[in-house]
CSV table of C-alpha atoms in Angstrom, one decimal:
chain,number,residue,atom,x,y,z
A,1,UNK,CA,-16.0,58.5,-16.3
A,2,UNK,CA,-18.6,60.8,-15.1
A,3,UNK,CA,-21.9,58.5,-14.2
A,4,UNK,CA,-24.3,61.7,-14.7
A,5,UNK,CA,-22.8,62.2,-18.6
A,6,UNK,CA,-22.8,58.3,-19.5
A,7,UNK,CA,-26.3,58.0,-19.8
A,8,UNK,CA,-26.0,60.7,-22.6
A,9,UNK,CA,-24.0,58.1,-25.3
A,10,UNK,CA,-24.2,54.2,-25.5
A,11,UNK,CA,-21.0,53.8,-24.3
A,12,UNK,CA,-19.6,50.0,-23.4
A,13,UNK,CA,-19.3,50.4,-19.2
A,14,UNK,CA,-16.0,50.9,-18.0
A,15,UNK,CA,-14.5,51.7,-20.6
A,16,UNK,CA,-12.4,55.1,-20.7
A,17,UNK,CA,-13.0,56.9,-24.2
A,18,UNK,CA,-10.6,59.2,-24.8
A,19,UNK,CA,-10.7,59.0,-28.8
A,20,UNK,CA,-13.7,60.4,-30.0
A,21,UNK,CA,-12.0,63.0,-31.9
A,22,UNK,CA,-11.1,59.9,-34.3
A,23,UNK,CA,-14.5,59.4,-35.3
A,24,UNK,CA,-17.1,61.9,-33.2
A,25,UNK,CA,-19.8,60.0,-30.6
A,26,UNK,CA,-23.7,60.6,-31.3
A,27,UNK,CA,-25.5,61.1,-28.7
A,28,UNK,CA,-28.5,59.0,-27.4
A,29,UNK,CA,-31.0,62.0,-28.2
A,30,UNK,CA,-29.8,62.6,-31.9
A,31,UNK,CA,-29.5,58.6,-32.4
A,32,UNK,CA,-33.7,58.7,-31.0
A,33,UNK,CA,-34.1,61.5,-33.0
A,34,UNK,CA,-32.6,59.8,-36.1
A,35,UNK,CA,-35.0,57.2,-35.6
A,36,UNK,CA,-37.6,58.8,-36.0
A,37,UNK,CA,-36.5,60.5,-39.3
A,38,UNK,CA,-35.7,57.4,-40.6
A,39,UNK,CA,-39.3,55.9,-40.2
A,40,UNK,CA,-40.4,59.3,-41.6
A,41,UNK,CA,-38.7,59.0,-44.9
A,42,UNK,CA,-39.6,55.4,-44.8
A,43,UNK,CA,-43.3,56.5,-44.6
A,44,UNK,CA,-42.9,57.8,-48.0
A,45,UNK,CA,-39.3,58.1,-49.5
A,46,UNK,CA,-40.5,59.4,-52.9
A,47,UNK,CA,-41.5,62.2,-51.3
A,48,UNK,CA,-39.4,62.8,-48.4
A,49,UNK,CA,-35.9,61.7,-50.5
A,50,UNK,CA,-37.8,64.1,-53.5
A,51,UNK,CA,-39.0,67.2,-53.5
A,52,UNK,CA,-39.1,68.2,-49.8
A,53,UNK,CA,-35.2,67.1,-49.3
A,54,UNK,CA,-33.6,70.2,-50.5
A,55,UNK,CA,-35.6,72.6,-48.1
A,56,UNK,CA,-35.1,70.0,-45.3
A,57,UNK,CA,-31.2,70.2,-46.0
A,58,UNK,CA,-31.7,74.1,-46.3
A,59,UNK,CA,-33.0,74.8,-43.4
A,60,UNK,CA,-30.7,72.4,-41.4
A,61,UNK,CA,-27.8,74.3,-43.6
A,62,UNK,CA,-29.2,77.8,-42.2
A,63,UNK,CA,-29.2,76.6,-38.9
A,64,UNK,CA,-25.5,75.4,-39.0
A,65,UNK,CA,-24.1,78.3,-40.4
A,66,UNK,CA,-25.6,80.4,-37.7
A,67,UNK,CA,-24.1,78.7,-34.8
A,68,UNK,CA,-21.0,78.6,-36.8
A,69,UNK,CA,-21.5,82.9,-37.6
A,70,UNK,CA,-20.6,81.6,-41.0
A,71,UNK,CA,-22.6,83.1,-44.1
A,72,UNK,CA,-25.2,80.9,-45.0
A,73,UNK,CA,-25.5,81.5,-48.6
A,74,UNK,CA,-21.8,80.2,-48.7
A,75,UNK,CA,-22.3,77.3,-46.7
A,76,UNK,CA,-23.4,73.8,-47.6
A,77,UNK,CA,-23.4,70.4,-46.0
A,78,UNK,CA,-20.9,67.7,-47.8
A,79,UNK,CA,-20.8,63.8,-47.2
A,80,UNK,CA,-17.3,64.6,-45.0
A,81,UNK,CA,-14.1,66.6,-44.8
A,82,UNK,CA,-12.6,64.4,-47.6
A,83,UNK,CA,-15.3,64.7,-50.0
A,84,UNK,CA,-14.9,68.6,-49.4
A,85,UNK,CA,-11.6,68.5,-49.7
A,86,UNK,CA,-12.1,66.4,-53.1
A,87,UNK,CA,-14.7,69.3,-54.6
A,88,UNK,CA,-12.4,72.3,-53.6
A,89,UNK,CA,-9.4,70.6,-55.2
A,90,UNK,CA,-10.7,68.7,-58.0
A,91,UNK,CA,-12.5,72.2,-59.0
A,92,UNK,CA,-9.7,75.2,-58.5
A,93,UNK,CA,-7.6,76.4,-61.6
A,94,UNK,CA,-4.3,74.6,-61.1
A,95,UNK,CA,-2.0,74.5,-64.3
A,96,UNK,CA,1.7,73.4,-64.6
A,97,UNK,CA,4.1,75.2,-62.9
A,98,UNK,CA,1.8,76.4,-60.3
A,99,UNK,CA,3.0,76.0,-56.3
A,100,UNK,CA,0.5,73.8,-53.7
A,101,UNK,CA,2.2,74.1,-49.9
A,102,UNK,CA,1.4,71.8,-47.5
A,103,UNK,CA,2.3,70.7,-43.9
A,104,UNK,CA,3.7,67.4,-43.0
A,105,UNK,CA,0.8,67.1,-40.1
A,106,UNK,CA,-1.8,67.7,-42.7
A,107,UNK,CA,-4.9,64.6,-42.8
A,108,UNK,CA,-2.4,61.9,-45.1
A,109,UNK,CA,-5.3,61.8,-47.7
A,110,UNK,CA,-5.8,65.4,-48.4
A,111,UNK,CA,-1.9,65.6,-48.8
A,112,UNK,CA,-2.3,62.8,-51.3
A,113,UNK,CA,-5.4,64.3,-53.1
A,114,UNK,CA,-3.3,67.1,-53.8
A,115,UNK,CA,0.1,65.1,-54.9
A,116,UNK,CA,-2.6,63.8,-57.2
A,117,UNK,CA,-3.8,67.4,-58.2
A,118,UNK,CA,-0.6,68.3,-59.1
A,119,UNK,CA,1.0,65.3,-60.6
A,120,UNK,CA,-2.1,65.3,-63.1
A,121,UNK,CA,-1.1,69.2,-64.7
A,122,UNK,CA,2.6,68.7,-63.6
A,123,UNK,CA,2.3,72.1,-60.8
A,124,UNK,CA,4.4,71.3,-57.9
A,125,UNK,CA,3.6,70.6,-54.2
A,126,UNK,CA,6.1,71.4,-51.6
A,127,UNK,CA,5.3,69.3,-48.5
A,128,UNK,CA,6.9,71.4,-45.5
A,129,UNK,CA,7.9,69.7,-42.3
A,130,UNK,CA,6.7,70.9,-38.9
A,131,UNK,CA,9.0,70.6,-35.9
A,132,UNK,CA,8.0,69.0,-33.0
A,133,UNK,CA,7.1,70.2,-30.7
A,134,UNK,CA,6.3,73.4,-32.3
A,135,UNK,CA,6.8,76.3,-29.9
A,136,UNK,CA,5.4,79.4,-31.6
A,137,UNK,CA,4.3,81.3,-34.4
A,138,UNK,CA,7.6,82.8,-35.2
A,139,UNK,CA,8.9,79.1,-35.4
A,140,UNK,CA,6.7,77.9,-38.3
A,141,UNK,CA,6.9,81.4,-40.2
A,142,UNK,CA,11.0,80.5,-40.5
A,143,UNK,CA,10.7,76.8,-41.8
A,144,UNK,CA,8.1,78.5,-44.2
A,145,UNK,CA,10.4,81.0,-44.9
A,146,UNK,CA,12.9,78.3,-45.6
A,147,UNK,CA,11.2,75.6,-47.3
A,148,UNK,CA,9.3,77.8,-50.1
A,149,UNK,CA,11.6,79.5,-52.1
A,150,UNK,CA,9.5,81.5,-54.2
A,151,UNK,CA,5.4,82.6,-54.2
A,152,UNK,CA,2.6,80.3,-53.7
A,153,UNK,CA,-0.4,79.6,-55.7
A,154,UNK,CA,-2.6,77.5,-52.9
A,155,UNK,CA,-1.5,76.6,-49.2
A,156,UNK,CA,-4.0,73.7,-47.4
A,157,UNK,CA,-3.6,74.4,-43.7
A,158,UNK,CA,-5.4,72.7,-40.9
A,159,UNK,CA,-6.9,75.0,-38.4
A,160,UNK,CA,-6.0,72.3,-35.7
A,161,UNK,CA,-3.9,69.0,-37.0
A,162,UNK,CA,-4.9,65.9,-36.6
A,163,UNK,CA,-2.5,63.4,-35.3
A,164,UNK,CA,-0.2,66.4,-34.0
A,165,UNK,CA,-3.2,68.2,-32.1
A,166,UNK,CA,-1.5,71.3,-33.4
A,167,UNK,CA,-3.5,74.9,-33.1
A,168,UNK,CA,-2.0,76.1,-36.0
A,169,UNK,CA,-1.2,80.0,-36.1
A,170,UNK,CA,-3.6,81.0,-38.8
A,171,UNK,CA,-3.2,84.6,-39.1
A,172,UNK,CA,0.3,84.9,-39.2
A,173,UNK,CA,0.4,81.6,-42.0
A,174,UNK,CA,-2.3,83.5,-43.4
A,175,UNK,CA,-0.8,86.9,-44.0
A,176,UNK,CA,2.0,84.4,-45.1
A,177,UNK,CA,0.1,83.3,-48.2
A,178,UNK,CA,-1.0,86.5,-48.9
A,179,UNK,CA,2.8,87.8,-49.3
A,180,UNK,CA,3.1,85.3,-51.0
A,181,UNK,CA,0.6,86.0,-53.9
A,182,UNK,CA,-1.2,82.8,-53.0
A,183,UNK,CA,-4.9,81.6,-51.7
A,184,UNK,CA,-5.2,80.0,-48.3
A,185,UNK,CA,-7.7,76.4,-48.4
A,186,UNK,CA,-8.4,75.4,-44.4
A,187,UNK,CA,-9.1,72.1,-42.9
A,188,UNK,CA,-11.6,72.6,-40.5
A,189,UNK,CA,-12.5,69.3,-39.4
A,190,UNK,CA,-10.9,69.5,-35.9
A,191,UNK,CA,-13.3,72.9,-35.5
A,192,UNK,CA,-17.1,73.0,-35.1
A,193,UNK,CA,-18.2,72.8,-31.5
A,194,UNK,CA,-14.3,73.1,-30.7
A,195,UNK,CA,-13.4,76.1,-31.7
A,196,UNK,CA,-14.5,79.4,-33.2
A,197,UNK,CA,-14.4,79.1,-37.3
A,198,UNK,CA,-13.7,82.6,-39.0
A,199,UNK,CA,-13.0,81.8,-42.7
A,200,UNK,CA,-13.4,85.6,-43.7
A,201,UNK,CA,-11.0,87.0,-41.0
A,202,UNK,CA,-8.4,84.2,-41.5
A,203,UNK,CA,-8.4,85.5,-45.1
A,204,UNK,CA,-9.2,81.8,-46.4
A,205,UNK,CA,-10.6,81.1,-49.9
A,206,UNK,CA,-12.6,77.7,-49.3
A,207,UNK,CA,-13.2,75.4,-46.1
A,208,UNK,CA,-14.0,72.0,-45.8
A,209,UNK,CA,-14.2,69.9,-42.5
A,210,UNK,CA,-16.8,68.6,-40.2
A,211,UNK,CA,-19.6,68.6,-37.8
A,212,UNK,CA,-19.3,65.0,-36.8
A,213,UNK,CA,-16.1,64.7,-34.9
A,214,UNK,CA,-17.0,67.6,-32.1
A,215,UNK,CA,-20.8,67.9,-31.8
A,216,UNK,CA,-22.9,64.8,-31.0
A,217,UNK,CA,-24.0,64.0,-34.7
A,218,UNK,CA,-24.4,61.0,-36.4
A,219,UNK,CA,-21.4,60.4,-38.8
A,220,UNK,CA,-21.1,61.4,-41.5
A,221,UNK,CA,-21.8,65.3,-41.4
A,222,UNK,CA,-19.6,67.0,-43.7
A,223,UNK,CA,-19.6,70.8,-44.2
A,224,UNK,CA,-18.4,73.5,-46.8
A,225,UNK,CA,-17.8,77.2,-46.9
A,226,UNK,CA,-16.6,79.1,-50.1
A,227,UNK,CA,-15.4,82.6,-50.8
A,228,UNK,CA,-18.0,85.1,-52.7
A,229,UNK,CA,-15.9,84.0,-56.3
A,230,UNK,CA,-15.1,80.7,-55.9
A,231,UNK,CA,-19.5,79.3,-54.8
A,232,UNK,CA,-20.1,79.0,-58.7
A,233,UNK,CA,-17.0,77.7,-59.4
A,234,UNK,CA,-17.0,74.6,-56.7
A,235,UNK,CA,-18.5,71.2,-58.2
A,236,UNK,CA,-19.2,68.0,-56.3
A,237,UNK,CA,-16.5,65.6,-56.7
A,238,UNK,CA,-19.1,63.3,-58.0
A,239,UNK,CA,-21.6,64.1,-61.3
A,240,UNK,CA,-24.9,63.8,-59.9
A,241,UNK,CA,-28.2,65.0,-60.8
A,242,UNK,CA,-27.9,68.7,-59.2
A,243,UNK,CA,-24.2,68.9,-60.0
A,244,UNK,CA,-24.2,71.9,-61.9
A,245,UNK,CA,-27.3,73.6,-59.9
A,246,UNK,CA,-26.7,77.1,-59.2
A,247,UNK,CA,-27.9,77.1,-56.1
A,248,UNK,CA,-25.1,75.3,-53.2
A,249,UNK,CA,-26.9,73.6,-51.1
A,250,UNK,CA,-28.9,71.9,-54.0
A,251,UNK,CA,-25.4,71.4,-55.7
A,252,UNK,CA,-24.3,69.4,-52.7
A,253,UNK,CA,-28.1,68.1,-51.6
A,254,UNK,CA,-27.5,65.1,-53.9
A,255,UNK,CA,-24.5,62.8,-54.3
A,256,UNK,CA,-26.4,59.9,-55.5
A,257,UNK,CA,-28.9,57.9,-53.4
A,258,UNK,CA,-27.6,58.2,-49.9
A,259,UNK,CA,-28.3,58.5,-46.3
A,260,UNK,CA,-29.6,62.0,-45.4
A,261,UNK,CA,-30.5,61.3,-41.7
A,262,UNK,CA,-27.2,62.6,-40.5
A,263,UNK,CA,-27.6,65.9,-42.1
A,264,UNK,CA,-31.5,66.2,-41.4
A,265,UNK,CA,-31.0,65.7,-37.4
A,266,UNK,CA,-27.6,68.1,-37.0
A,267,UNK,CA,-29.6,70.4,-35.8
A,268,UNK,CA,-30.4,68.1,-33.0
A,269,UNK,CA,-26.6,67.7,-32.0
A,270,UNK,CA,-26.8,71.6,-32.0
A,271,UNK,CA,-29.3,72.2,-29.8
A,272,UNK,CA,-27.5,69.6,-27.1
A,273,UNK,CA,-24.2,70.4,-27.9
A,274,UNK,CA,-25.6,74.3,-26.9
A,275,UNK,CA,-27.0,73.1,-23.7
A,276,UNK,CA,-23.9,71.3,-22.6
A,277,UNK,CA,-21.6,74.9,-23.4
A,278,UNK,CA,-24.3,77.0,-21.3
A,279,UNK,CA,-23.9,74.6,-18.4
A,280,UNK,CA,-19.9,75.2,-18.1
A,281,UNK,CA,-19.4,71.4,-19.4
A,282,UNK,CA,-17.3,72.3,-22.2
A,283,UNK,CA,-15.5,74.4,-20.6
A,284,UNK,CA,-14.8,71.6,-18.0
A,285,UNK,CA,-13.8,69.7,-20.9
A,286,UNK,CA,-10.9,72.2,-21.6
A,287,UNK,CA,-9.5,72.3,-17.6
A,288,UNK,CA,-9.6,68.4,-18.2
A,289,UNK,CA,-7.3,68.6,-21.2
A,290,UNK,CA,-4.9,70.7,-18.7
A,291,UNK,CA,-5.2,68.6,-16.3
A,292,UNK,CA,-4.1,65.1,-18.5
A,293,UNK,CA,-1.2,67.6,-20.5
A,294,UNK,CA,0.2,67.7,-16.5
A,295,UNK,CA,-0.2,64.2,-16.1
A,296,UNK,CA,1.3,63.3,-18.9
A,297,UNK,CA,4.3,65.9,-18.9
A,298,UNK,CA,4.9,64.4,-15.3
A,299,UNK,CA,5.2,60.5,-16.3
A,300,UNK,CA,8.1,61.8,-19.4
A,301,UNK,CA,5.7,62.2,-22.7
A,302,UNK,CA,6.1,65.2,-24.1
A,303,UNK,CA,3.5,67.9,-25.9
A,304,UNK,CA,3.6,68.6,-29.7
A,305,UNK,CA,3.1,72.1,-29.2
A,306,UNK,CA,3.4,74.8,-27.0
A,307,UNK,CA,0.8,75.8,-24.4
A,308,UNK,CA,-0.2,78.7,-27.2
A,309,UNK,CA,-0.3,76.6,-30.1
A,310,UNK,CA,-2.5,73.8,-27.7
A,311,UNK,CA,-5.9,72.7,-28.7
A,312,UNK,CA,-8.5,73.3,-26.2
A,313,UNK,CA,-9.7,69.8,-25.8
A,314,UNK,CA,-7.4,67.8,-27.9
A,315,UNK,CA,-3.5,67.2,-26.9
A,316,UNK,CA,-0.9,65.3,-28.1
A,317,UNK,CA,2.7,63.9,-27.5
A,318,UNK,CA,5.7,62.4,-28.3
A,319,UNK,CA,7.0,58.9,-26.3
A,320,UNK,CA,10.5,58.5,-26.5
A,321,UNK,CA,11.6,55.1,-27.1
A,322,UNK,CA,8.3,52.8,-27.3
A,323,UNK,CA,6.5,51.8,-30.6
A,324,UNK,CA,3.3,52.6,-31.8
A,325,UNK,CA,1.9,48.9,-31.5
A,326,UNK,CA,3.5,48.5,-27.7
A,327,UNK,CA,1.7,51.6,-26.8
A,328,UNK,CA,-1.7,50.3,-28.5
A,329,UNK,CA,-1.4,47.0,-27.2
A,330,UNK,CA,-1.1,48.7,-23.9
A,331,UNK,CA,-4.0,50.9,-23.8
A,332,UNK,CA,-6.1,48.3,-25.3
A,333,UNK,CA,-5.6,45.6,-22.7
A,334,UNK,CA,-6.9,48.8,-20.1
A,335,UNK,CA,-9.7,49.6,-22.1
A,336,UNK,CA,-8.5,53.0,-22.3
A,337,UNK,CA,-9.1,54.3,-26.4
A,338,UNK,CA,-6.6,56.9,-27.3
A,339,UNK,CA,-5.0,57.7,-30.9
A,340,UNK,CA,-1.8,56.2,-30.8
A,341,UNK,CA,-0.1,55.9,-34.5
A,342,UNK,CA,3.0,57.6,-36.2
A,343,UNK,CA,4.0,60.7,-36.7
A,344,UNK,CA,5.2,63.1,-39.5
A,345,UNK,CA,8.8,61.9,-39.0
A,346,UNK,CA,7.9,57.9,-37.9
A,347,UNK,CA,7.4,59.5,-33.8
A,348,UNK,CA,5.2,57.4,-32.0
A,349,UNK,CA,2.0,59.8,-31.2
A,350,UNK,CA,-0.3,59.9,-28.6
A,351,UNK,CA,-3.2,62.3,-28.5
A,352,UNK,CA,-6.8,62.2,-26.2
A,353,UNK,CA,-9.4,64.2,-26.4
A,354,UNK,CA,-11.2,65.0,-23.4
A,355,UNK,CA,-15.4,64.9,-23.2
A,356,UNK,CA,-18.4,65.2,-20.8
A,357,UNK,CA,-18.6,62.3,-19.7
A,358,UNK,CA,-14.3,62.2,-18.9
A,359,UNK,CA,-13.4,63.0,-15.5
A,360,UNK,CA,-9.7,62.7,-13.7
A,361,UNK,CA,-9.7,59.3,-13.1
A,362,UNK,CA,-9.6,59.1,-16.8
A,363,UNK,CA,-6.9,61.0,-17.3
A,364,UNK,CA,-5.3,59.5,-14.6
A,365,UNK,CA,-5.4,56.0,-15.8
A,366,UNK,CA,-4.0,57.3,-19.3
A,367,UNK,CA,-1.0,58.8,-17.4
A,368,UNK,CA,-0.6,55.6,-15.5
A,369,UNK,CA,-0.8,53.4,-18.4
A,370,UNK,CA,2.2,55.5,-20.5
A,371,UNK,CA,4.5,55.9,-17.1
A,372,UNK,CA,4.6,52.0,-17.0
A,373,UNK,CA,5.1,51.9,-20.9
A,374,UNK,CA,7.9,54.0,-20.9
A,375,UNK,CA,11.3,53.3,-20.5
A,376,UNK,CA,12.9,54.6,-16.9
């Protein structure tokens, strides 16, 4: 672990975190600087949790959707990816008959909000399975091809899967949809401060995710961007006081009382998370993740996708013959966190993801670790 990035997080010493695209890590600056919000809304929370939070929210929403080059009048913080994910699906048209596609290395609970979706007006959801590893564009485009008979009325696609690490091909399933007489809904939690989000030149109609998992926030920062016809239509999963506002950010500036601290100070996580890319750190980052897909390729586990359809800073991998719990138990007695847990077809999964303060040794003691767990 690099000594001069440590100090940046309140990380336990010694310990090799490889997983913080499970959860995110705040920083030590936005955690300070969420202090000090707090004891400012404590000062006076009828005020500060009143009338002022909107703007607060507003300007923090403007700020976000420039970094992002997203269209701010489209774009609204949420609590997370799943409550996004619960207002753009709990508020499209969907009536019986109608066709949902989804991957089998979508997020489990967004599959299931939809199963629910559909179950409830009797439309039908296809879940599609994804080959691993998945080798290139042309590959997914033919299971499509041969798992969806007919035209589509929604797709939900991750821009990168979770578990599966998966850069999915977005134009090409895009254009897909499209054929297809159907409207494309992107997961984009695996995104902001990873990759570039273009919602508009993907051709997508809504996009949920978060800011939490890739830039130093405090958790939970959820984030949503709608298509011109669809930002009156999109309503809060939950009724609350500015519900049915016209206005989105004030639509989504209220889900009951909650904690608004992680919103008020992403602008914080910004403003580090900018530094860090201008100093080449990020981009480190990304010849780490190279470097521990090598490693890991040479010790017998084996990529989920090819090196086109690779994450930047997030990789994952199939081990042949060991369970999910041996390869946990593993890890956990080396202090090393990684995601380990099964995948669409009951695989056992491995997948890091590589920050500032990672260095080789990390990746090298992750390789180490899965050579001796595997069988020879």
């Amino acid at each position: 672990m690099k000594k001069s990035a440590y100090t940046d997080f309140a990380l336990e010493p010694g310990l090799v975190q490889l997983n913080h695209a499970s959860y995110g890590l705040t920083s030590r600056h936005v955690m300070n600087m969420a202090d000090s919000e707090r004891y400012r809304i404590e000062s006076d929370p009828t005020l500060h949790l009143g009338s002022e939070l909107t703007d607060g929210l507003r300007s923090r929403t403007s700020r976000t959707a420039e970094m992002l080059g997203l269209d701010v009048s489209r774009t609204t913080f949420c609590t997370n990816a799943t409550s996004g994910a619960a207002a753009v699906i709990g508020s499209l048209p969907l009536a019986a008959g109608d066709t949902v596609v989804v991957l089998d290395a979508e997020y489990s609970s967004i599959i299931r909000a939809w199963a629910t979706a559909c179950e409830r007006v009797s439309a039908h959801l296809l879940e599609v399975p994804v080959p691993l590893p998945l080798q290139s564009s042309d590959q997914m485009l033919t299971v499509l091809n041969s798992a969806v008979p007919g035209s589509v009325t929604y797709m939900q696609l991750s821009v990168i899967s979770s578990s599966a690490a998966l850069r999915l091909p977005i134009e090409d399933i895009a254009s897909w949809v499209r054929e297809r007489g159907g409207r494309l809904i992107l997961d984009v939690a695996h995104a902001p401060g990873h990759i570039p989000v273009a919602p508009d030149a993907w051709g997508a109609a809504a996009m949920f995710g978060t800011l939490h998992k890739w830039l130093p926030t405090l958790r939970p920062v959820g984030l949503l961007w709608l298509t011109g016809d669809l930002v009156d239509r999109i309503r809060p999963a939950e009724v609350s006081l500015t519900w049915d506002s016209p206005d989105l950010v004030e639509r989504f500036s209220w889900p009951g009382t909650f904690d608004p601290v992680p919103r008020l100070t992403a602008t914080s996580a910004i403003d580090q998370w900018e530094q860090w890319h201008d100093a080449g750190l990020l981009a480190e980052c990304e010849r780490l993740a190279d470097l521990g897909s090598e490693l890991l390729t040479e010790v017998g586990a084996q990529p989920t996708a090819s090196t086109e359809l690779a994450a930047p800073r997030m990789r994952a991998f199939v081990l042949s013959g060991v369970t999910v719990a041996e390869i946990k138990a593993v890890l956990r007695k080396a202090d090393i966190r990684a995601w380990v847990g099964p995948g669409p077809q009951g695989e056992c999964l491995l997948r890091f993801a590589t920050h500032i303060y990672n260095d080789q040794h990390d990746l090298e003691a992750l390789a180490g670790r899965i050579k001796e767990a595997l069988p020879r």
